[in-house]
Amino acid sequence: MGDIKTKASYDELYSDSQHYHVNTGAETIHAKRIPGFFRNIKWFTMSLWSLFFLSPYLQWNHHQAILFDIPARKFYLFGATIWPQDVWMLSLVLILLAMTLFGVTAVAGRVFCGYFCFQTVWTDVFTWIEDKVEGNAMQRRKLDRAAWSVEKLQKKVIKHSAWLLIAVLTGVTFTAYFTEASQLWYDVFHLSAPLIAWIVIGMFIAGTYVFAGFMREQVCFWLCPYARIQSVMIDKDTIIPTYDLERGEPRGKVSGASVNATTGDCIDCKMCVGVCPTGVDIREGLSEGCITCGMCIDACDSIMVKVNKPIGLIRYASQKQMEGIVLPPLWKRPRVLVYSLIFLLALSGIVYGLSHISPVELTVVHERQPLFTRMSDGSIQNKYTIKAVNKMEQDLPMTLRIVVDDPAKVMLVEHDGKVVLKAEKLVPFAVFLRGAHDGTRLENQPVTFVLEGLGEYEGLVIRYDSVFVSPK
Ligand code: SF4
Ligand code: SF4
């Protein structure tokens, strides 16, 4: 075996910037594609993106199951309709997603990047097409260097057409989350979609085609904010693809059918580099370019099997594990605990919000100019504007009444107490309260406006606290 590597050796590899190297865009990385355990996991996680393409066509209660209706300022999510008043829940959803990402990163590094991020997933699909049309990595490099010919032109046209088809599907599908999906397809085919739809579709076609087809890993290196901040979320307990220095070094070539017995297990075949979609040499230690996809693990394992060595020369492991230190349980890791706590708080807020979404949102605005009016008979009148949003898809018959300490002194006037709230509408209306005119001095009094459902909506009660203002 090679030299025994010490903790200092790992520290050096994990921190020494001289080992850091990423392709800065000067070359196109043509990674080999090989089968393996992590490749299969990646196919599975990538397949979950098919839901993105299918979801706009799901129907729920006669409308699109998931629809961000921006003109109507409503968000349909299956049975729930989220109105602007409920948008705080969307903020909690974003916090929840961020905490999930941070927590997963603290535990297992950039697995999101490697297995699920739309940039790496679309890039993987694009390079898969490239592989099918132009051949394996070596053939692709050769084709790129070759002079233009009919064959080269044919291959390039087929590849770019397939890329553009996926880009168009991506653009239209994304836009379909904001408008009626089948109508959008009809409008696209008849070139009659609204301008804003064309702009969004065009942006997504261009973004998908350029980012996944040409920029690829450069997006991860230079444009992705997550790649910039992920280093503060990982520590020596984080499990990432790691090269076993102790086992692997010093590297040695295979001589004939046997491996040189004086070297480590790494035969310097560079297969791990050849399959890396970002061109990283994992043997150089932790790199900003590594997206934790595990392709190098599959590659190295296949080589180890061939040279009759145990697999796992490159494996998912933390720096501490590589130094022989046992990982602490998750609940003893402060950053995992903090992320989990925030996650649970956000989740509780969402569950509470969803279970308490009221079908009616009531606001009562007290008229300010004037605060009150003295009537000819000496009584005091206050004006209020009732703003009741009926979030349901049916009209809602209700009664309106007020609750005051002394009903004889303040009462609802000029209104019969019957209200029909139009489906999915906010139709404001004015009401007047009048204070007693028997000479009694009135003080400002708390008033509660109460809307109560009628018929099949009996039991639905919405309250809003306000005040009846009188002259001092
Ligand atoms: S694939 Fe394994 S054996 Fe080959 S160079 Fe990489 S680490 Fe060494
Ligand atoms: S070094 Fe390995 S895990 Fe990291 S991006 Fe390359 S192939 Fe994926």
Coordinates of C-alpha atoms and ligand atoms in Angstrom, one line a residue:
M1 CA 0.0 0.0 0.0
G2 CA 1.1 3.6 -0.4
D3 CA 2.0 6.2 2.3
I4 CA -0.4 6.3 5.2
K5 CA -2.3 9.6 4.9
T6 CA -2.8 11.6 8.0
K7 CA -5.5 14.0 9.1
A8 CA -3.2 16.8 7.9
S9 CA -3.2 15.2 4.4
Y10 CA -7.0 15.5 4.3
D11 CA -7.0 19.0 5.7
E12 CA -4.5 19.9 3.0
L13 CA -6.6 18.5 0.3
Y14 CA -9.8 20.1 1.6
S15 CA -8.3 23.5 2.0
D16 CA -5.4 24.0 -0.4
S17 CA -6.6 26.1 -3.2
Q18 CA -3.7 25.0 -5.4
H19 CA -5.7 21.8 -6.1
Y20 CA -8.7 23.7 -7.2
H21 CA -9.4 23.6 -10.9
V22 CA -12.5 24.0 -12.9
N23 CA -13.1 24.4 -16.6
T24 CA -13.7 28.1 -17.1
G25 CA -15.5 27.5 -20.3
A26 CA -12.5 27.3 -22.6
E27 CA -13.4 23.7 -23.4
T28 CA -16.5 21.6 -23.8
I29 CA -16.6 18.8 -21.3
H30 CA -17.6 15.6 -23.0
A31 CA -18.2 13.3 -20.1
K32 CA -18.4 9.5 -20.6
R33 CA -21.7 8.0 -19.6
I34 CA -21.5 4.7 -17.8
P35 CA -24.1 2.6 -15.9
G36 CA -24.0 2.2 -12.2
F37 CA -25.8 2.5 -8.9
F38 CA -25.7 6.3 -8.6
R39 CA -26.5 6.6 -12.3
N40 CA -29.7 4.6 -11.7
I41 CA -30.6 6.9 -8.7
K42 CA -30.0 9.9 -10.9
W43 CA -32.3 8.5 -13.6
F44 CA -35.0 8.0 -10.9
T45 CA -34.7 11.5 -9.4
M46 CA -34.6 13.0 -12.9
S47 CA -37.8 11.1 -13.8
L48 CA -39.7 13.0 -11.1
W49 CA -39.4 16.0 -13.4
S50 CA -42.0 14.4 -15.6
L51 CA -44.5 15.7 -13.1
F52 CA -43.5 19.2 -14.2
F53 CA -44.6 18.4 -17.7
L54 CA -47.8 16.6 -16.7
S55 CA -49.2 18.7 -13.8
P56 CA -50.6 21.6 -15.9
Y57 CA -53.1 19.1 -17.5
L58 CA -54.5 17.8 -14.2
Q59 CA -58.0 19.0 -13.5
W60 CA -59.7 19.6 -10.1
N61 CA -63.2 20.9 -9.6
H62 CA -63.6 22.0 -13.2
H63 CA -60.4 24.0 -13.3
Q64 CA -56.6 23.4 -13.6
A65 CA -55.4 21.7 -10.5
I66 CA -52.3 23.9 -10.3
L67 CA -52.8 27.4 -11.7
F68 CA -51.1 30.7 -10.8
D69 CA -53.9 33.0 -12.1
I70 CA -52.0 36.3 -11.9
P71 CA -54.6 38.6 -13.5
A72 CA -57.2 37.3 -11.0
R73 CA -54.5 37.3 -8.2
K74 CA -55.4 33.7 -7.3
F75 CA -53.4 30.6 -6.9
Y76 CA -55.3 27.3 -7.3
L77 CA -53.6 24.3 -5.7
F78 CA -56.0 21.3 -6.1
G79 CA -58.9 22.0 -3.7
A80 CA -57.3 25.1 -2.1
T81 CA -57.6 28.6 -3.6
I82 CA -54.8 30.9 -2.3
W83 CA -55.8 34.6 -2.4
P84 CA -53.4 37.5 -1.9
Q85 CA -54.5 37.6 1.7
D86 CA -53.1 34.1 2.2
V87 CA -49.8 34.8 0.4
W88 CA -47.9 34.6 3.7
M89 CA -48.3 30.8 3.3
L90 CA -46.3 30.9 0.1
S91 CA -43.6 32.7 2.0
L92 CA -43.6 29.9 4.5
V93 CA -43.4 27.4 1.6
L94 CA -40.3 29.2 0.3
I95 CA -38.7 29.1 3.8
L96 CA -39.6 25.4 4.0
L97 CA -38.0 24.6 0.7
A98 CA -34.9 26.7 1.6
M99 CA -34.5 24.8 5.0
T100 CA -35.0 21.5 3.2
L101 CA -32.2 22.5 0.8
F102 CA -29.9 23.7 3.6
G103 CA -30.6 20.7 5.8
V104 CA -29.9 18.2 3.0
T105 CA -26.7 20.2 2.1
A106 CA -25.5 20.0 5.6
V107 CA -26.0 16.2 5.7
A108 CA -25.1 15.2 2.2
G109 CA -23.6 18.2 0.4
R110 CA -24.9 19.3 -3.0
V111 CA -27.1 16.2 -3.7
F112 CA -29.8 18.5 -4.9
C113 CA -27.4 19.8 -7.6
G114 CA -26.3 16.3 -8.5
Y115 CA -29.7 14.6 -8.7
F116 CA -32.5 17.0 -8.9
C117 CA -31.5 20.6 -10.0
F118 CA -33.3 21.6 -13.2
Q119 CA -30.0 22.8 -14.7
T120 CA -28.1 19.6 -14.1
V121 CA -31.1 17.5 -15.0
W122 CA -31.8 19.3 -18.3
T123 CA -28.0 19.3 -19.1
D124 CA -27.9 15.5 -18.5
V125 CA -30.8 15.0 -20.9
F126 CA -29.2 17.2 -23.5
T127 CA -25.9 15.3 -23.2
W128 CA -27.7 12.0 -23.3
I129 CA -29.2 13.2 -26.7
E130 CA -25.8 14.3 -27.8
D131 CA -24.4 10.9 -26.8
K132 CA -27.1 9.1 -28.8
V133 CA -26.7 11.3 -31.9
E134 CA -23.0 12.0 -32.1
G135 CA -21.6 9.0 -30.2
N136 CA -19.6 8.6 -27.1
A137 CA -17.3 11.2 -25.5
M138 CA -14.3 10.3 -27.7
Q139 CA -16.4 10.3 -30.9
R140 CA -17.9 13.6 -30.0
R141 CA -14.6 15.3 -29.5
K142 CA -13.4 13.9 -32.8
L143 CA -16.6 15.2 -34.5
D144 CA -16.1 18.6 -33.0
R145 CA -12.5 18.7 -34.4
A146 CA -13.5 17.3 -37.9
A147 CA -14.1 19.6 -40.9
W148 CA -17.8 20.2 -41.8
S149 CA -19.3 17.4 -43.9
V150 CA -22.8 16.2 -44.7
E151 CA -22.6 13.6 -41.9
K152 CA -21.5 16.2 -39.4
L153 CA -24.2 18.7 -40.5
Q154 CA -26.8 15.9 -40.3
K155 CA -25.8 15.0 -36.7
K156 CA -25.7 18.6 -35.6
V157 CA -29.1 19.4 -37.1
I158 CA -30.7 16.4 -35.4
K159 CA -29.1 17.2 -32.0
H160 CA -30.0 20.9 -32.1
S161 CA -33.6 20.1 -33.3
A162 CA -34.0 17.7 -30.4
W163 CA -32.6 20.3 -27.9
L164 CA -35.0 22.9 -29.3
L165 CA -38.0 20.6 -29.1
I166 CA -37.2 20.1 -25.4
A167 CA -36.7 23.8 -24.9
V168 CA -40.1 24.6 -26.5
L169 CA -41.8 21.9 -24.4
T170 CA -40.1 23.4 -21.3
G171 CA -41.1 27.0 -22.2
V172 CA -44.7 26.2 -23.0
T173 CA -45.1 23.9 -20.0
F174 CA -43.8 26.6 -17.6
T175 CA -46.1 29.2 -19.1
A176 CA -49.0 26.7 -18.8
Y177 CA -48.8 27.0 -15.0
F178 CA -50.0 30.6 -15.4
T179 CA -52.8 30.2 -17.9
E180 CA -55.3 27.6 -19.1
A181 CA -52.9 24.9 -20.5
S182 CA -54.9 23.5 -23.4
Q183 CA -55.9 27.0 -24.5
L184 CA -52.3 28.0 -24.4
W185 CA -51.3 25.1 -26.8
Y186 CA -54.2 26.1 -29.1
D187 CA -53.0 29.7 -29.1
V188 CA -49.4 28.7 -29.6
F189 CA -50.3 26.6 -32.7
H190 CA -52.5 29.3 -34.1
L191 CA -49.9 32.0 -33.3
S192 CA -52.5 33.9 -31.3
A193 CA -51.1 33.7 -27.8
P194 CA -50.9 37.0 -25.9
L195 CA -47.6 38.9 -26.1
I196 CA -46.7 38.2 -22.4
A197 CA -47.0 34.5 -23.1
W198 CA -44.7 34.7 -26.1
I199 CA -42.2 36.6 -24.0
V200 CA -42.2 34.0 -21.2
I201 CA -42.1 31.1 -23.6
G202 CA -39.3 32.8 -25.6
M203 CA -37.2 33.4 -22.5
F204 CA -37.5 29.8 -21.4
I205 CA -36.7 28.4 -24.8
A206 CA -33.6 30.6 -25.0
G207 CA -32.6 29.8 -21.4
T208 CA -33.1 26.1 -21.7
Y209 CA -31.3 25.9 -25.1
V210 CA -28.3 28.0 -24.0
F211 CA -27.9 26.9 -20.4
A212 CA -28.4 23.2 -20.9
G213 CA -27.0 22.9 -24.4
F214 CA -24.0 25.2 -24.3
M215 CA -23.2 26.7 -20.9
R216 CA -23.8 23.5 -18.9
E217 CA -21.5 23.3 -15.8
Q218 CA -20.6 27.0 -16.3
V219 CA -24.0 27.9 -15.0
C220 CA -23.2 26.0 -11.8
F221 CA -19.8 27.6 -11.5
W222 CA -20.6 31.2 -12.3
L223 CA -24.4 31.9 -12.2
C224 CA -25.8 29.7 -9.5
P225 CA -26.1 31.5 -6.1
Y226 CA -26.5 28.2 -4.3
A227 CA -23.1 27.0 -5.5
R228 CA -21.6 30.2 -4.0
I229 CA -23.2 29.8 -0.5
Q230 CA -23.2 26.0 -0.1
S231 CA -19.7 26.0 1.4
V232 CA -21.0 27.7 4.5
M233 CA -23.6 24.9 5.0
I234 CA -21.2 21.9 4.9
D235 CA -18.7 20.9 7.5
K236 CA -16.4 17.9 8.3
D237 CA -19.5 15.8 9.1
T238 CA -21.1 16.3 5.6
I239 CA -21.1 13.2 3.5
I240 CA -19.8 13.9 0.0
P241 CA -18.1 11.9 -2.7
T242 CA -14.5 11.5 -1.4
Y243 CA -11.4 9.8 -2.7
D244 CA -9.8 7.5 -0.1
L245 CA -6.3 8.9 -0.1
E246 CA -5.0 6.3 2.3
R247 CA -6.1 3.4 0.0
G248 CA -5.5 5.1 -3.3
E249 CA -2.0 6.7 -3.0
P250 CA 0.5 6.5 -4.4
R251 CA -1.2 6.0 -7.8
G252 CA 0.2 3.3 -10.1
K253 CA -0.5 2.1 -13.6
V254 CA -1.7 -1.4 -14.2
S255 CA 1.2 -3.5 -15.5
G256 CA -0.1 -6.3 -17.8
A257 CA -2.9 -8.1 -16.1
S258 CA -1.8 -7.2 -12.5
V259 CA -1.6 -4.1 -10.5
N260 CA 1.8 -3.0 -9.2
A261 CA 1.9 -4.3 -5.6
T262 CA 3.9 -1.3 -4.4
T263 CA 1.3 1.3 -5.3
G264 CA -2.0 2.2 -3.8
D265 CA -5.4 1.0 -5.3
C266 CA -5.7 3.9 -7.7
I267 CA -4.5 2.8 -11.1
D268 CA -4.6 6.4 -12.4
C269 CA -7.0 5.4 -15.2
K270 CA -8.7 8.8 -14.9
M271 CA -12.1 7.2 -15.5
C272 CA -13.4 9.2 -12.5
V273 CA -12.4 12.4 -14.3
G274 CA -13.7 11.2 -17.6
V275 CA -17.2 10.7 -16.4
C276 CA -17.4 13.9 -14.3
P277 CA -20.0 16.2 -15.9
T278 CA -18.1 19.2 -14.4
G279 CA -14.6 18.0 -15.3
V280 CA -13.5 17.7 -11.7
D281 CA -10.7 15.3 -10.5
I282 CA -12.1 14.1 -7.2
R283 CA -8.7 12.9 -6.2
E284 CA -7.7 16.5 -5.8
G285 CA -10.1 16.9 -2.8
L286 CA -13.2 19.0 -2.3
S287 CA -13.8 21.2 -5.3
E288 CA -16.3 23.9 -5.8
G289 CA -17.1 22.3 -9.1
C290 CA -18.3 19.0 -7.6
I291 CA -22.0 18.7 -7.8
T292 CA -22.1 15.5 -5.7
C293 CA -23.6 13.4 -8.5
G294 CA -21.7 10.2 -7.6
M295 CA -20.8 9.4 -11.3
C296 CA -17.1 9.1 -10.3
I297 CA -18.1 6.5 -7.7
D298 CA -19.8 4.4 -10.3
A299 CA -16.8 4.8 -12.6
C300 CA -14.2 3.9 -10.0
D301 CA -16.2 1.0 -8.6
S302 CA -16.4 -0.5 -12.1
I303 CA -12.6 -0.2 -12.4
M304 CA -12.0 -1.7 -9.0
V305 CA -14.2 -4.7 -10.0
K306 CA -12.0 -5.1 -13.1
V307 CA -8.7 -5.0 -11.2
N308 CA -10.1 -7.2 -8.5
K309 CA -10.0 -4.7 -5.7
P310 CA -12.7 -3.8 -3.2
I311 CA -15.1 -1.1 -4.4
G312 CA -15.4 2.2 -2.6
L313 CA -12.0 3.8 -3.4
I314 CA -14.2 6.8 -4.1
R315 CA -17.3 6.8 -1.9
Y316 CA -19.8 9.0 -0.1
A317 CA -18.1 9.8 3.2
S318 CA -17.4 12.8 5.4
Q319 CA -14.0 14.1 6.1
K320 CA -14.2 12.9 9.6
Q321 CA -15.2 9.4 8.5
M322 CA -12.1 9.4 6.2
E323 CA -10.0 10.2 9.3
G324 CA -11.6 7.3 11.2
I325 CA -13.9 9.4 13.3
V326 CA -17.4 8.1 13.9
L327 CA -20.1 10.6 12.6
P328 CA -22.2 12.1 15.4
P329 CA -26.0 11.4 15.2
L330 CA -27.9 14.0 13.2
W331 CA -29.7 15.3 16.3
K332 CA -26.3 16.2 17.8
R333 CA -25.3 18.4 14.9
P334 CA -26.2 22.1 15.6
R335 CA -26.7 23.2 12.1
V336 CA -28.9 20.3 11.3
L337 CA -30.9 21.0 14.4
V338 CA -31.3 24.7 13.5
Y339 CA -32.4 23.9 10.0
S340 CA -34.9 21.2 11.2
L341 CA -36.3 23.6 13.8
I342 CA -37.0 26.3 11.2
F343 CA -38.4 23.7 8.9
L344 CA -40.8 22.5 11.5
L345 CA -41.9 26.0 12.4
A346 CA -42.6 26.8 8.7
L347 CA -44.4 23.5 8.2
S348 CA -46.6 24.1 11.3
G349 CA -47.4 27.6 10.0
I350 CA -48.5 26.1 6.6
V351 CA -50.6 23.3 8.2
Y352 CA -52.2 25.9 10.4
G353 CA -52.8 28.2 7.5
L354 CA -54.3 25.6 5.3
S355 CA -56.6 24.3 8.0
H356 CA -57.7 27.8 8.9
I357 CA -58.2 29.2 5.4
S358 CA -61.5 31.0 5.7
P359 CA -63.9 30.9 2.7
V360 CA -64.6 34.6 3.4
E361 CA -62.1 37.3 4.1
L362 CA -63.8 40.2 5.9
T363 CA -62.4 43.7 6.3
V364 CA -64.4 46.7 7.6
V365 CA -63.1 50.1 6.8
H366 CA -64.3 52.9 9.1
E367 CA -64.9 56.2 7.1
R368 CA -62.3 58.8 8.2
Q369 CA -63.6 61.9 6.5
P370 CA -65.7 62.6 8.5
L371 CA -65.3 60.2 11.4
F372 CA -69.0 60.7 12.3
T373 CA -72.0 62.8 11.2
R374 CA -74.4 64.5 13.5
M375 CA -77.9 63.9 12.1
S376 CA -80.8 66.4 12.2
D377 CA -82.4 64.6 15.1
G378 CA -79.2 64.8 17.1
S379 CA -78.1 61.2 16.6
I380 CA -74.6 60.3 15.6
Q381 CA -73.9 58.3 12.4
N382 CA -70.8 56.4 11.4
K383 CA -70.1 55.0 7.9
Y384 CA -68.3 51.8 7.2
T385 CA -67.3 50.0 4.0
I386 CA -67.7 46.3 4.2
K387 CA -65.1 44.4 2.0
A388 CA -66.0 40.7 2.0
V389 CA -64.1 38.5 -0.4
N390 CA -66.0 35.3 -1.2
K391 CA -63.2 32.8 -2.1
M392 CA -65.6 30.1 -3.0
E393 CA -66.8 29.2 -6.5
Q394 CA -70.5 29.7 -5.5
D395 CA -72.5 32.7 -4.4
L396 CA -72.7 32.9 -0.7
P397 CA -75.9 34.1 1.1
M398 CA -75.2 35.6 4.5
T399 CA -76.7 37.8 7.1
L400 CA -74.9 40.9 8.5
R401 CA -75.4 42.0 12.1
I402 CA -73.5 43.9 14.7
V403 CA -72.6 43.1 18.3
V404 CA -72.4 46.0 20.7
D405 CA -72.5 46.3 24.5
D406 CA -75.9 48.1 24.4
P407 CA -77.9 47.3 21.2
A408 CA -80.4 50.0 22.1
K409 CA -77.7 52.7 21.8
V410 CA -76.0 51.7 18.5
M411 CA -77.8 50.0 15.6
L412 CA -77.5 49.1 12.0
V413 CA -79.6 51.4 9.8
E414 CA -80.6 51.5 6.1
H415 CA -79.7 47.9 5.7
D416 CA -81.9 44.8 5.9
G417 CA -79.0 42.6 7.1
K418 CA -79.2 40.3 4.0
V419 CA -76.0 40.0 1.9
V420 CA -75.2 37.8 -1.1
L421 CA -71.4 37.6 -1.7
K422 CA -70.7 36.9 -5.3
A423 CA -68.5 33.9 -6.1
E424 CA -64.8 34.6 -6.2
K425 CA -65.4 38.3 -6.0
L426 CA -64.9 41.3 -3.7
V427 CA -67.9 43.7 -4.0
P428 CA -67.6 46.4 -1.4
F429 CA -70.7 48.0 0.1
A430 CA -71.4 50.7 2.6
V431 CA -73.3 50.4 5.9
F432 CA -74.3 52.9 8.5
L433 CA -74.4 52.7 12.3
R434 CA -76.4 55.2 14.3
G435 CA -76.0 56.1 17.9
A436 CA -78.9 56.9 20.2
H437 CA -80.4 60.4 20.1
D438 CA -82.0 60.4 23.5
G439 CA -79.5 62.9 24.9
T440 CA -77.3 60.2 26.4
R441 CA -73.7 61.1 26.0
L442 CA -72.0 58.5 23.8
E443 CA -68.4 57.3 24.2
N444 CA -66.5 55.5 21.5
Q445 CA -67.8 52.0 21.6
P446 CA -66.4 48.7 20.4
V447 CA -68.5 47.2 17.6
T448 CA -68.2 43.7 16.0
F449 CA -69.5 43.1 12.5
V450 CA -70.7 39.5 12.1
L451 CA -71.4 37.8 8.8
E452 CA -73.3 34.5 9.2
G453 CA -73.9 31.9 6.4
L454 CA -77.4 31.0 5.4
G455 CA -78.9 27.7 4.2
E456 CA -76.2 25.1 3.4
Y457 CA -73.6 27.6 4.7
E458 CA -75.2 27.8 8.2
G459 CA -72.4 27.7 10.8
L460 CA -70.1 29.8 8.8
V461 CA -69.4 32.9 11.0
I462 CA -67.0 35.7 10.2
R463 CA -66.3 38.5 12.6
Y464 CA -64.5 41.9 12.4
D465 CA -63.9 44.2 15.3
S466 CA -64.2 47.9 14.8
V467 CA -65.4 50.9 16.7
F468 CA -68.3 53.4 16.8
V469 CA -66.9 56.9 17.1
S470 CA -68.9 59.7 18.9
P471 CA -68.0 63.3 19.7
K472 CA -66.4 63.8 23.1
Ligands
SF4_1 S1 -11.4 5.8 -11.4 FE1 -10.5 5.1 -9.5 S2 -8.7 4.0 -10.1 FE2 -9.3 5.3 -11.9 S3 -8.1 7.2 -11.6 FE3 -10.1 7.5 -10.6 S4 -9.7 6.9 -8.5 FE4 -8.0 6.1 -9.6
SF4_2 S1 -16.4 14.8 -8.8 FE1 -17.7 13.0 -8.9 S2 -19.5 13.6 -7.7 FE2 -18.3 15.4 -8.1 S3 -19.3 16.2 -9.9 FE3 -17.6 15.0 -10.6 S4 -18.5 13.0 -11.0 FE4 -20.0 14.1 -9.8

